[in-house]
């Protein structure tokens, strides 16, 4: 779901969201596809496209905090000059 680097650490940590079997047995997993597409665009620095996919995710799962958070990050990052080899890791600057 995300890669973060906490203050004082160099190596990023992967963050996962556990969905549980109910998502798949009750058919409520439709948001996963749009979220994954948004995340791919985010990591490719295609932030406007990523926002579109995360908004699609929110239309399927309105309270999806990861999508909300990543939309905020896209707005911030599209204004910054990122390195070409940016790997999608969000770095926290304070605890």
PDB file of C-alpha atoms in Angstrom:
ATOM      1  CA  UNK A   1       0.000   0.000   0.000  1.00  0.00           C
ATOM      2  CA  UNK A   2       2.797   2.439   0.833  1.00  0.00           C
ATOM      3  CA  UNK A   3       6.497   2.827   1.455  1.00  0.00           C
ATOM      4  CA  UNK A   4       7.587   5.197   4.206  1.00  0.00           C
ATOM      5  CA  UNK A   5      10.867   6.278   5.694  1.00  0.00           C
ATOM      6  CA  UNK A   6      10.736   7.381   9.318  1.00  0.00           C
ATOM      7  CA  UNK A   7      12.942  10.104  10.726  1.00  0.00           C
ATOM      8  CA  UNK A   8      16.432   8.845  11.502  1.00  0.00           C
ATOM      9  CA  UNK A   9      16.183   5.727   9.308  1.00  0.00           C
ATOM     10  CA  UNK A  10      17.536   5.250   5.787  1.00  0.00           C
ATOM     11  CA  UNK A  11      15.739   2.065   4.775  1.00  0.00           C
ATOM     12  CA  UNK A  12      12.056   2.470   3.793  1.00  0.00           C
ATOM     13  CA  UNK A  13       9.380   0.288   5.379  1.00  0.00           C
ATOM     14  CA  UNK A  14       6.498  -1.212   3.395  1.00  0.00           C
ATOM     15  CA  UNK A  15       2.997  -0.709   4.777  1.00  0.00           C
ATOM     16  CA  UNK A  16       0.248  -3.211   3.983  1.00  0.00           C
ATOM     17  CA  UNK A  17      -3.528  -3.175   4.394  1.00  0.00           C
ATOM     18  CA  UNK A  18      -5.108  -6.440   5.452  1.00  0.00           C
ATOM     19  CA  UNK A  19      -8.395  -6.879   3.650  1.00  0.00           C
ATOM     20  CA  UNK A  20      -9.643 -10.137   5.091  1.00  0.00           C
ATOM     21  CA  UNK A  21     -11.694 -12.815   3.404  1.00  0.00           C
ATOM     22  CA  UNK A  22     -14.972 -10.867   3.661  1.00  0.00           C
ATOM     23  CA  UNK A  23     -13.772  -8.425   1.028  1.00  0.00           C
ATOM     24  CA  UNK A  24     -13.471 -11.234  -1.457  1.00  0.00           C
ATOM     25  CA  UNK A  25     -16.372 -13.460  -0.430  1.00  0.00           C
ATOM     26  CA  UNK A  26     -18.881 -10.586  -0.254  1.00  0.00           C
ATOM     27  CA  UNK A  27     -17.716  -8.849  -3.437  1.00  0.00           C
ATOM     28  CA  UNK A  28     -16.637  -5.608  -1.791  1.00  0.00           C
ATOM     29  CA  UNK A  29     -13.172  -5.634  -3.313  1.00  0.00           C
ATOM     30  CA  UNK A  30     -13.972  -3.550  -6.428  1.00  0.00           C
ATOM     31  CA  UNK A  31     -11.981  -0.607  -5.030  1.00  0.00           C
ATOM     32  CA  UNK A  32      -8.716  -2.582  -5.072  1.00  0.00           C
ATOM     33  CA  UNK A  33      -8.202  -2.238  -8.837  1.00  0.00           C
ATOM     34  CA  UNK A  34      -8.561   1.555  -8.916  1.00  0.00           C
ATOM     35  CA  UNK A  35      -6.376   1.922  -5.802  1.00  0.00           C
ATOM     36  CA  UNK A  36      -3.613  -0.204  -7.351  1.00  0.00           C
ATOM     37  CA  UNK A  37      -3.763   1.842 -10.575  1.00  0.00           C
ATOM     38  CA  UNK A  38      -3.571   5.045  -8.528  1.00  0.00           C
ATOM     39  CA  UNK A  39      -0.609   3.734  -6.584  1.00  0.00           C
ATOM     40  CA  UNK A  40       1.190   2.804  -9.802  1.00  0.00           C
ATOM     41  CA  UNK A  41       0.641   6.316 -11.205  1.00  0.00           C
ATOM     42  CA  UNK A  42       1.762   7.806  -7.888  1.00  0.00           C
ATOM     43  CA  UNK A  43       5.037   5.877  -8.012  1.00  0.00           C
ATOM     44  CA  UNK A  44       5.525   6.912 -11.664  1.00  0.00           C
ATOM     45  CA  UNK A  45       5.074  10.572 -10.625  1.00  0.00           C
ATOM     46  CA  UNK A  46       1.865  10.861 -12.679  1.00  0.00           C
ATOM     47  CA  UNK A  47       0.167  12.618  -9.788  1.00  0.00           C
ATOM     48  CA  UNK A  48      -2.886  14.053 -11.580  1.00  0.00           C
ATOM     49  CA  UNK A  49      -3.678  10.643 -13.029  1.00  0.00           C
ATOM     50  CA  UNK A  50      -3.145   9.065  -9.597  1.00  0.00           C
ATOM     51  CA  UNK A  51      -5.610  11.526  -8.044  1.00  0.00           C
ATOM     52  CA  UNK A  52      -8.206  10.441 -10.616  1.00  0.00           C
ATOM     53  CA  UNK A  53      -7.814   6.762  -9.642  1.00  0.00           C
ATOM     54  CA  UNK A  54      -7.835   7.503  -5.911  1.00  0.00           C
ATOM     55  CA  UNK A  55     -11.050   9.505  -6.392  1.00  0.00           C
ATOM     56  CA  UNK A  56     -12.508   6.486  -8.221  1.00  0.00           C
ATOM     57  CA  UNK A  57     -11.520   4.399  -5.206  1.00  0.00           C
ATOM     58  CA  UNK A  58     -13.302   6.847  -2.904  1.00  0.00           C
ATOM     59  CA  UNK A  59     -16.449   6.585  -4.998  1.00  0.00           C
ATOM     60  CA  UNK A  60     -16.438   2.830  -4.273  1.00  0.00           C
ATOM     61  CA  UNK A  61     -15.167   3.063  -0.692  1.00  0.00           C
ATOM     62  CA  UNK A  62     -15.930   6.616   0.517  1.00  0.00           C
ATOM     63  CA  UNK A  63     -14.010   6.483   3.797  1.00  0.00           C
ATOM     64  CA  UNK A  64     -10.821   4.958   2.411  1.00  0.00           C
ATOM     65  CA  UNK A  65      -8.150   6.770   4.411  1.00  0.00           C
ATOM     66  CA  UNK A  66      -5.194   5.557   2.278  1.00  0.00           C
ATOM     67  CA  UNK A  67      -6.785   7.100  -0.842  1.00  0.00           C
ATOM     68  CA  UNK A  68      -7.482  10.344   0.998  1.00  0.00           C
ATOM     69  CA  UNK A  69      -3.904  10.486   2.283  1.00  0.00           C
ATOM     70  CA  UNK A  70      -2.377   9.731  -1.112  1.00  0.00           C
ATOM     71  CA  UNK A  71      -4.493  12.419  -2.786  1.00  0.00           C
ATOM     72  CA  UNK A  72      -3.082  14.925  -0.275  1.00  0.00           C
ATOM     73  CA  UNK A  73       0.446  13.719  -1.024  1.00  0.00           C
ATOM     74  CA  UNK A  74      -0.143  13.983  -4.786  1.00  0.00           C
ATOM     75  CA  UNK A  75      -1.104  17.636  -4.387  1.00  0.00           C
ATOM     76  CA  UNK A  76       2.066  18.276  -2.382  1.00  0.00           C
ATOM     77  CA  UNK A  77       4.398  16.282  -4.630  1.00  0.00           C
ATOM     78  CA  UNK A  78       3.183  17.692  -7.924  1.00  0.00           C
ATOM     79  CA  UNK A  79       4.560  21.062  -6.759  1.00  0.00           C
ATOM     80  CA  UNK A  80       7.977  19.619  -5.844  1.00  0.00           C
ATOM     81  CA  UNK A  81      10.918  18.806  -8.083  1.00  0.00           C
ATOM     82  CA  UNK A  82      11.475  15.093  -7.471  1.00  0.00           C
ATOM     83  CA  UNK A  83      14.456  13.130  -8.640  1.00  0.00           C
ATOM     84  CA  UNK A  84      13.904  11.009 -11.734  1.00  0.00           C
ATOM     85  CA  UNK A  85      14.681   7.843  -9.754  1.00  0.00           C
ATOM     86  CA  UNK A  86      12.218   8.629  -6.919  1.00  0.00           C
ATOM     87  CA  UNK A  87      10.899   5.282  -5.700  1.00  0.00           C
ATOM     88  CA  UNK A  88       7.592   6.439  -4.243  1.00  0.00           C
ATOM     89  CA  UNK A  89       8.821   6.479  -0.655  1.00  0.00           C
ATOM     90  CA  UNK A  90       7.282   9.144   1.578  1.00  0.00           C
ATOM     91  CA  UNK A  91       9.837  10.460   4.080  1.00  0.00           C
ATOM     92  CA  UNK A  92       8.670  11.705   7.451  1.00  0.00           C
ATOM     93  CA  UNK A  93      10.716  14.624   8.749  1.00  0.00           C
ATOM     94  CA  UNK A  94       9.490  14.550  12.359  1.00  0.00           C
ATOM     95  CA  UNK A  95       8.202  12.030  14.874  1.00  0.00           C
TER      96      UNK A  95
END
